[in-house]
Amino acid sequence: MAVLHIYTKNGKIYCTAKEPFLGKEKPLPNLPAFSELFSGGVTCVVFKLPSLLKTRNFKLICFALLSFVLRKYYRQKIPKLLDSFLNKQKEKDLFFIGGSVGAELIKFHYAKKNDVVVEGVETINLIAKSNKALNRLISQVKPKEVKKRIFIVGLFSPELLRYLRKKYPLANIEVRYFDILRPSRIKEFTWIKNFSLSNDIKISVYDQSTSSKFGIPYAMNKVNTSKLINFLNVKKKYDVCFLAAYSLDREKSLRPLLSALKKANLNVKILLVDYPYSELEDFKVDREIVSYENYLRLMSESRAVIDLWRLAPGEGYSFRISEALTLNSKIITNRTCILNEPFYDASRMFVFSEGNEINPDAIKHFLISPMKPVDKSIFSLGTN
């Protein structure tokens, strides 16, 4: 049994398959035969019809529409599949990971060793979107008198939370937000907050502004320090590294800093995924995605890590702060609010302001100066 995911990217058509709720998507060389929809080989199909219609691919569109007629479209099928899947897990703890930024690193640090990690595009849609079929299922749910831990990342589906609380009244449920709250999500977020606070569900956010506005506990993004021990590297290969996905805003913030690093004659490693060119300010740019483990190795091999705010200056701190300081790497950042943090120290963090000239000599001095030890328990989740 497989979940099929059909989607388009840069004008190309892709099809993947995976086990329902578990594991990663695996690319398929071709669209499966129509007969697979009538067999048990295809459990459900995930697609967005408007994007498929734009392809004008008759076979592809017919395949998608037939899956809908056969009630194998994911919104029709997934709720009952989920109920059956969870029944098989019995007392095992659950870790629901949605489509949040940095899903792999969140799982690396926050998922516990024996958690059943519920993931995949079908899970993302359950977590991030309302589902009428799931809503109808709630009245049929029979509560399970089992104690377990359920951790949900980036939840915006009131139905899923209601369903899980009814199915597992004794469960220790925690909802965690690792990304900025967008205005379009406030309605669902407010409902989830109110339901959580009145139903013994732990909820927390990664940024101070959302915490203050909605009266929800704030907790900065932390790391599993016991796992990061394996990546500690005393020998530094690079002076500075920057590892991120490309965006135009990031490029604008990065250029003046890279210009100063160039004048300082520093060895800089840049990994900018999907950047359209091979160089930026005369520095070579690697553009391919690397595993999170290799990302950590690059960070550990660098004297300092560049960390730039992504969507707003007051957003929560990225994982780079906790990662870098745990790996004994310094931080170069435009997050001026970090100056007020108890873990800030000029020996650990070089803070620059947008629009102000960056002194190359000041950066060189920062990099060669001894780094004052930091209390790493501030960033630690403990061990999983």
Short mmCIF file of C-alpha atoms in Angstrom, two decimals:
data_model
loop_
_atom_site.label_atom_id
_atom_site.label_comp_id
_atom_site.label_asym_id
_atom_site.label_seq_id
_atom_site.Cartn_x
_atom_site.Cartn_y
_atom_site.Cartn_z
CA MET A 1 0.00 0.00 0.00
CA ALA A 2 1.34 3.41 -0.95
CA VAL A 3 0.53 7.09 -0.80
CA LEU A 4 1.15 8.71 -4.19
CA HIS A 5 2.12 12.37 -4.41
CA ILE A 6 1.75 14.02 -7.81
CA TYR A 7 3.03 17.57 -8.17
CA THR A 8 4.73 20.00 -10.53
CA LYS A 9 7.93 21.98 -10.00
CA ASN A 10 9.58 24.33 -12.47
CA GLY A 11 7.32 23.04 -15.22
CA LYS A 12 8.18 19.38 -14.61
CA ILE A 13 5.85 16.65 -13.34
CA TYR A 14 6.91 14.49 -10.40
CA CYS A 15 5.38 11.42 -8.80
CA THR A 16 6.51 9.86 -5.52
CA ALA A 17 5.36 6.99 -3.33
CA LYS A 18 5.67 6.23 0.38
CA GLU A 19 4.17 4.16 3.15
CA PRO A 20 1.20 5.93 4.77
CA PHE A 21 2.40 8.25 7.57
CA LEU A 22 5.87 6.70 7.75
CA GLY A 23 9.18 7.29 6.01
CA LYS A 24 10.25 9.44 3.10
CA GLU A 25 8.84 9.88 -0.39
CA LYS A 26 10.62 7.87 -3.08
CA PRO A 27 10.54 9.12 -6.68
CA LEU A 28 8.80 6.97 -9.28
CA PRO A 29 10.10 6.85 -12.87
CA ASN A 30 6.57 6.97 -14.28
CA LEU A 31 2.97 7.50 -13.28
CA PRO A 32 1.53 4.13 -12.13
CA ALA A 33 -0.93 2.32 -14.37
CA PHE A 34 -4.61 3.19 -13.96
CA SER A 35 -5.22 -0.38 -12.80
CA GLU A 36 -3.22 0.37 -9.63
CA LEU A 37 -6.03 2.65 -8.48
CA PHE A 38 -8.40 -0.34 -8.46
CA SER A 39 -6.00 -2.51 -6.49
CA GLY A 40 -4.66 -2.28 -2.98
CA GLY A 41 -1.36 -0.98 -4.31
CA VAL A 42 -2.43 2.67 -4.11
CA THR A 43 -3.90 3.78 -0.80
CA CYS A 44 -4.52 7.40 -1.67
CA VAL A 45 -3.33 10.14 -4.01
CA VAL A 46 -2.19 13.62 -2.97
CA PHE A 47 -2.42 16.36 -5.60
CA LYS A 48 -3.53 19.93 -6.26
CA LEU A 49 -5.92 19.90 -9.21
CA PRO A 50 -5.30 23.51 -10.38
CA SER A 51 -1.57 22.86 -10.80
CA LEU A 52 -2.24 19.57 -12.64
CA LEU A 53 -4.72 21.26 -14.99
CA LYS A 54 -2.02 23.72 -16.00
CA THR A 55 0.11 20.85 -17.31
CA ARG A 56 -2.57 19.95 -19.92
CA ASN A 57 -1.40 16.39 -19.50
CA PHE A 58 -4.56 14.40 -20.27
CA LYS A 59 -3.35 11.13 -18.73
CA LEU A 60 -2.20 12.82 -15.53
CA ILE A 61 -5.45 14.76 -15.09
CA CYS A 62 -7.56 11.65 -15.73
CA PHE A 63 -5.51 9.68 -13.20
CA ALA A 64 -6.11 12.35 -10.56
CA LEU A 65 -9.83 12.62 -11.31
CA LEU A 66 -10.25 8.84 -11.27
CA SER A 67 -8.62 8.69 -7.83
CA PHE A 68 -11.22 11.20 -6.67
CA VAL A 69 -14.11 9.16 -8.13
CA LEU A 70 -12.75 6.04 -6.42
CA ARG A 71 -12.53 7.98 -3.13
CA LYS A 72 -8.77 7.70 -3.03
CA TYR A 73 -8.16 11.44 -3.02
CA TYR A 74 -6.23 12.07 0.20
CA ARG A 75 -8.79 14.35 1.85
CA GLN A 76 -11.39 11.57 1.50
CA LYS A 77 -9.17 8.68 2.50
CA ILE A 78 -6.59 9.90 5.02
CA PRO A 79 -8.79 10.35 8.14
CA LYS A 80 -9.85 6.68 8.29
CA LEU A 81 -6.35 5.58 7.34
CA LEU A 82 -5.01 7.63 10.24
CA ASP A 83 -7.43 6.03 12.69
CA SER A 84 -6.43 2.55 11.56
CA PHE A 85 -2.73 3.46 11.65
CA LEU A 86 -2.91 4.86 15.19
CA ASN A 87 -4.78 1.79 16.46
CA LYS A 88 -1.78 -0.31 15.43
CA GLN A 89 0.62 1.90 17.43
CA LYS A 90 -1.07 1.04 20.75
CA GLU A 91 0.96 2.67 23.57
CA LYS A 92 3.81 3.99 21.42
CA ASP A 93 4.57 7.71 21.62
CA LEU A 94 3.80 9.81 18.54
CA PHE A 95 5.70 12.67 16.89
CA PHE A 96 3.69 14.51 14.22
CA ILE A 97 5.96 16.54 11.96
CA GLY A 98 4.35 18.92 9.46
CA GLY A 99 5.74 21.10 6.73
CA SER A 100 7.47 23.56 9.04
CA VAL A 101 10.75 25.17 8.06
CA GLY A 102 13.61 22.84 9.00
CA ALA A 103 11.47 19.76 9.63
CA GLU A 104 14.48 17.45 9.55
CA LEU A 105 16.42 19.37 12.19
CA ILE A 106 13.33 19.65 14.41
CA LYS A 107 12.92 15.89 14.25
CA PHE A 108 16.66 15.41 14.92
CA HIS A 109 16.48 17.34 18.20
CA TYR A 110 12.90 17.00 19.47
CA ALA A 111 11.82 13.48 18.48
CA LYS A 112 12.67 10.91 21.12
CA LYS A 113 14.41 7.63 20.38
CA ASN A 114 11.30 5.42 20.50
CA ASP A 115 8.82 7.89 19.00
CA VAL A 116 6.76 6.82 16.00
CA VAL A 117 7.46 9.71 13.64
CA VAL A 118 4.29 10.48 11.67
CA GLU A 119 5.42 12.32 8.56
CA GLY A 120 4.96 12.83 4.83
CA VAL A 121 2.88 15.05 2.58
CA GLU A 122 -0.32 13.36 3.77
CA THR A 123 0.64 14.20 7.37
CA ILE A 124 1.49 17.78 6.45
CA ASN A 125 -2.00 18.24 5.06
CA LEU A 126 -3.57 16.74 8.18
CA ILE A 127 -1.60 19.04 10.46
CA ALA A 128 -1.77 22.25 8.44
CA LYS A 129 -5.31 22.22 7.01
CA SER A 130 -8.89 21.76 8.13
CA ASN A 131 -10.45 18.49 7.03
CA LYS A 132 -14.22 17.95 6.97
CA ALA A 133 -13.84 14.18 6.69
CA LEU A 134 -11.73 14.14 9.86
CA ASN A 135 -14.31 16.33 11.57
CA ARG A 136 -17.05 13.79 10.76
CA LEU A 137 -14.88 10.99 12.13
CA ILE A 138 -14.56 12.56 15.58
CA SER A 139 -18.06 11.52 16.67
CA GLN A 140 -17.19 7.88 15.86
CA VAL A 141 -13.92 7.79 17.80
CA LYS A 142 -13.69 5.39 20.72
CA PRO A 143 -11.36 6.66 23.47
CA LYS A 144 -8.24 4.62 24.23
CA GLU A 145 -7.32 4.41 27.92
CA VAL A 146 -3.58 4.46 27.24
CA LYS A 147 -0.92 6.87 28.42
CA LYS A 148 1.40 8.19 25.75
CA ARG A 149 3.26 11.29 24.61
CA ILE A 150 2.04 13.10 21.49
CA PHE A 151 4.16 15.94 20.09
CA ILE A 152 2.74 17.99 17.19
CA VAL A 153 4.80 20.46 15.15
CA GLY A 154 3.16 23.52 13.56
CA LEU A 155 -0.48 22.55 14.10
CA PHE A 156 -3.22 24.52 12.31
CA SER A 157 -5.94 21.87 12.17
CA PRO A 158 -8.47 22.17 15.00
CA GLU A 159 -10.00 18.87 13.86
CA LEU A 160 -6.78 16.92 14.37
CA LEU A 161 -6.33 18.25 17.90
CA ARG A 162 -9.95 17.47 18.84
CA TYR A 163 -9.59 14.01 17.35
CA LEU A 164 -6.36 13.20 19.21
CA ARG A 165 -7.63 14.48 22.55
CA LYS A 166 -10.84 12.44 22.24
CA LYS A 167 -8.99 9.31 21.13
CA TYR A 168 -6.32 9.64 23.82
CA PRO A 169 -7.85 11.36 26.88
CA LEU A 170 -4.90 10.28 29.07
CA ALA A 171 -2.17 11.35 26.63
CA ASN A 172 0.42 14.01 27.36
CA ILE A 173 -0.08 16.20 24.28
CA GLU A 174 2.28 19.03 23.36
CA VAL A 175 1.86 21.50 20.48
CA ARG A 176 4.95 23.43 19.42
CA TYR A 177 5.42 26.27 16.90
CA PHE A 178 8.90 26.74 15.41
CA ASP A 179 8.00 29.38 12.85
CA ILE A 180 6.45 32.83 12.65
CA LEU A 181 2.65 33.09 12.89
CA ARG A 182 1.19 34.42 9.64
CA PRO A 183 -1.96 36.62 9.74
CA SER A 184 -3.90 34.09 7.63
CA ARG A 185 -3.41 31.49 10.39
CA ILE A 186 -4.55 33.53 13.39
CA LYS A 187 -8.13 32.18 13.44
CA GLU A 188 -7.04 28.52 13.63
CA PHE A 189 -4.17 29.34 15.98
CA THR A 190 -6.50 31.15 18.42
CA TRP A 191 -8.90 28.20 18.48
CA ILE A 192 -6.05 25.75 19.08
CA LYS A 193 -4.66 27.94 21.86
CA ASN A 194 -8.02 28.14 23.65
CA PHE A 195 -8.70 24.42 23.24
CA SER A 196 -5.22 23.54 24.48
CA LEU A 197 -5.41 25.70 27.58
CA SER A 198 -8.79 24.25 28.55
CA ASN A 199 -7.93 20.60 27.78
CA ASP A 200 -4.61 20.10 29.57
CA ILE A 201 -2.52 20.39 26.38
CA LYS A 202 0.92 22.00 26.54
CA ILE A 203 1.52 24.69 23.92
CA SER A 204 4.55 26.91 23.25
CA VAL A 205 5.92 29.29 20.61
CA TYR A 206 9.44 30.19 19.53
CA ASP A 207 9.04 33.98 19.47
CA GLN A 208 8.44 36.57 22.18
CA SER A 209 5.94 38.64 20.16
CA THR A 210 3.45 35.78 19.66
CA SER A 211 3.92 34.76 23.27
CA SER A 212 3.07 38.25 24.53
CA LYS A 213 0.17 38.80 22.15
CA PHE A 214 -1.61 35.50 22.82
CA GLY A 215 -0.50 34.71 26.37
CA ILE A 216 1.30 31.49 25.39
CA PRO A 217 4.59 30.29 26.94
CA TYR A 218 7.75 31.24 25.05
CA ALA A 219 10.64 28.82 24.61
CA MET A 220 13.57 29.43 22.30
CA ASN A 221 14.56 26.68 19.88
CA LYS A 222 16.84 24.28 21.76
CA VAL A 223 19.02 21.35 20.75
CA ASN A 224 19.80 17.85 21.89
CA THR A 225 23.31 18.54 23.16
CA SER A 226 24.09 14.85 23.60
CA LYS A 227 23.67 14.32 19.84
CA LEU A 228 25.79 17.37 18.98
CA ILE A 229 28.77 16.02 20.93
CA ASN A 230 29.46 13.78 17.92
CA PHE A 231 29.93 16.88 15.73
CA LEU A 232 32.28 18.89 17.94
CA ASN A 233 35.39 19.82 15.95
CA VAL A 234 38.32 21.54 17.63
CA LYS A 235 40.07 22.15 14.30
CA LYS A 236 38.42 24.95 12.35
CA LYS A 237 38.55 24.69 8.55
CA TYR A 238 36.71 27.92 7.70
CA ASP A 239 36.68 31.38 9.23
CA VAL A 240 32.98 31.96 8.52
CA CYS A 241 30.14 29.92 7.04
CA PHE A 242 26.62 30.71 5.89
CA LEU A 243 24.19 27.84 5.38
CA ALA A 244 20.62 28.58 4.30
CA ALA A 245 18.00 28.51 1.56
CA TYR A 246 18.11 31.37 -0.92
CA SER A 247 15.78 34.36 -0.79
CA LEU A 248 16.18 37.83 -2.27
CA ASP A 249 15.95 39.45 1.18
CA ARG A 250 18.71 37.20 2.48
CA GLU A 251 20.90 38.11 -0.48
CA LYS A 252 20.41 41.84 0.19
CA SER A 253 21.36 41.43 3.87
CA LEU A 254 24.27 39.16 3.03
CA ARG A 255 26.02 41.22 0.35
CA PRO A 256 27.41 44.06 2.57
CA LEU A 257 28.61 41.52 5.13
CA LEU A 258 30.33 39.38 2.49
CA SER A 259 31.97 42.48 1.08
CA ALA A 260 33.50 43.18 4.51
CA LEU A 261 34.57 39.54 4.88
CA LYS A 262 36.25 39.77 1.47
CA LYS A 263 38.17 42.89 2.50
CA ALA A 264 39.26 41.06 5.66
CA ASN A 265 40.65 38.27 3.44
CA LEU A 266 38.73 35.56 5.29
CA ASN A 267 38.02 31.97 4.26
CA VAL A 268 34.24 31.82 3.83
CA LYS A 269 32.05 28.80 3.09
CA ILE A 270 28.66 29.60 1.54
CA LEU A 271 25.88 27.06 1.07
CA LEU A 272 22.89 28.89 -0.41
CA VAL A 273 20.35 26.39 -1.71
CA ASP A 274 18.69 27.40 -5.02
CA TYR A 275 20.84 30.52 -5.45
CA PRO A 276 20.81 31.20 -9.24
CA TYR A 277 24.55 31.89 -9.60
CA SER A 278 27.82 30.17 -8.71
CA GLU A 279 29.36 33.18 -6.93
CA LEU A 280 28.26 35.91 -4.54
CA GLU A 281 30.54 38.88 -3.85
CA ASP A 282 33.39 36.83 -5.41
CA PHE A 283 32.85 33.93 -3.00
CA LYS A 284 32.04 30.50 -4.40
CA VAL A 285 28.49 29.37 -3.63
CA ASP A 286 27.46 25.74 -3.15
CA ARG A 287 23.80 25.38 -4.10
CA GLU A 288 22.89 21.76 -3.41
CA ILE A 289 20.96 20.57 -0.37
CA VAL A 290 23.10 18.72 2.18
CA SER A 291 22.00 16.38 4.95
CA TYR A 292 21.47 17.90 8.38
CA GLU A 293 24.43 15.91 9.67
CA ASN A 294 26.73 17.45 7.03
CA TYR A 295 25.25 20.85 7.83
CA LEU A 296 26.31 20.39 11.46
CA ARG A 297 29.81 19.32 10.40
CA LEU A 298 30.24 22.47 8.31
CA MET A 299 29.06 24.59 11.21
CA SER A 300 31.46 22.87 13.61
CA GLU A 301 34.35 23.39 11.18
CA SER A 302 33.78 27.17 11.13
CA ARG A 303 35.02 29.79 13.58
CA ALA A 304 31.78 31.71 13.13
CA VAL A 305 28.32 31.15 11.66
CA ILE A 306 26.27 33.85 9.95
CA ASP A 307 22.68 34.03 11.20
CA LEU A 308 20.24 36.47 9.54
CA TRP A 309 16.61 37.04 10.41
CA ARG A 310 14.36 35.51 7.75
CA LEU A 311 10.92 37.15 7.74
CA ALA A 312 10.97 39.86 10.40
CA PRO A 313 13.57 41.40 12.77
CA GLY A 314 11.54 40.41 15.82
CA GLU A 315 10.97 36.80 14.84
CA GLY A 316 12.16 34.00 17.11
CA TYR A 317 15.76 32.85 17.05
CA SER A 318 16.71 30.21 14.53
CA PHE A 319 18.30 26.92 15.56
CA ARG A 320 21.67 28.34 14.42
CA ILE A 321 22.02 30.20 17.72
CA SER A 322 21.74 27.06 19.84
CA GLU A 323 23.61 24.91 17.32
CA ALA A 324 26.58 27.25 16.92
CA LEU A 325 27.14 27.99 20.60
CA THR A 326 26.83 24.30 21.49
CA LEU A 327 29.41 23.49 18.79
CA ASN A 328 31.77 26.22 20.08
CA SER A 329 31.33 28.40 17.00
CA LYS A 330 30.79 32.14 17.18
CA ILE A 331 27.86 33.99 15.60
CA ILE A 332 27.69 36.93 13.19
CA THR A 333 24.13 38.26 13.10
CA ASN A 334 21.86 41.18 12.23
CA ARG A 335 19.49 40.30 15.09
CA THR A 336 20.06 43.40 17.22
CA CYS A 337 17.54 42.17 19.83
CA ILE A 338 20.04 39.47 20.79
CA LEU A 339 22.07 42.15 22.61
CA ASN A 340 19.53 41.91 25.45
CA GLU A 341 19.79 38.14 25.90
CA PRO A 342 21.52 36.63 28.97
CA PHE A 343 23.68 34.45 26.68
CA TYR A 344 24.96 37.45 24.68
CA ASP A 345 28.63 38.30 25.00
CA ALA A 346 30.79 40.33 22.61
CA SER A 347 33.29 37.47 22.45
CA ARG A 348 30.58 35.14 21.13
CA MET A 349 28.47 37.36 18.90
CA PHE A 350 29.25 40.05 16.36
CA VAL A 351 26.08 42.08 15.85
CA PHE A 352 25.72 44.42 12.88
CA SER A 353 22.88 46.75 11.90
CA GLU A 354 21.31 46.97 8.46
CA GLY A 355 22.55 50.03 6.56
CA ASN A 356 25.63 50.60 8.74
CA GLU A 357 29.10 49.99 7.33
CA ILE A 358 30.76 46.83 8.64
CA ASN A 359 34.40 47.21 9.69
CA PRO A 360 36.53 44.34 8.28
CA ASP A 361 39.18 44.78 10.99
CA ALA A 362 36.53 44.52 13.70
CA ILE A 363 35.37 41.19 12.29
CA LYS A 364 38.95 39.87 12.12
CA HIS A 365 39.54 40.87 15.73
CA PHE A 366 36.27 39.20 16.75
CA LEU A 367 37.25 35.93 15.07
CA ILE A 368 40.73 35.66 16.58
CA SER A 369 39.72 36.72 20.10
CA PRO A 370 39.10 33.98 22.71
CA MET A 371 35.47 32.95 23.08
CA LYS A 372 34.08 33.22 26.59
CA PRO A 373 32.45 29.90 27.62
CA VAL A 374 28.65 29.89 27.62
CA ASP A 375 26.28 28.00 29.87
CA LYS A 376 25.11 25.39 27.35
CA SER A 377 22.24 24.28 29.55
CA ILE A 378 20.42 27.38 28.24
CA PHE A 379 20.15 25.71 24.83
CA SER A 380 19.81 22.09 25.91
CA LEU A 381 16.74 19.89 25.65
CA GLY A 382 18.58 17.25 27.60
CA THR A 383 18.90 13.78 26.11
CA ASN A 384 16.34 11.89 24.06
#
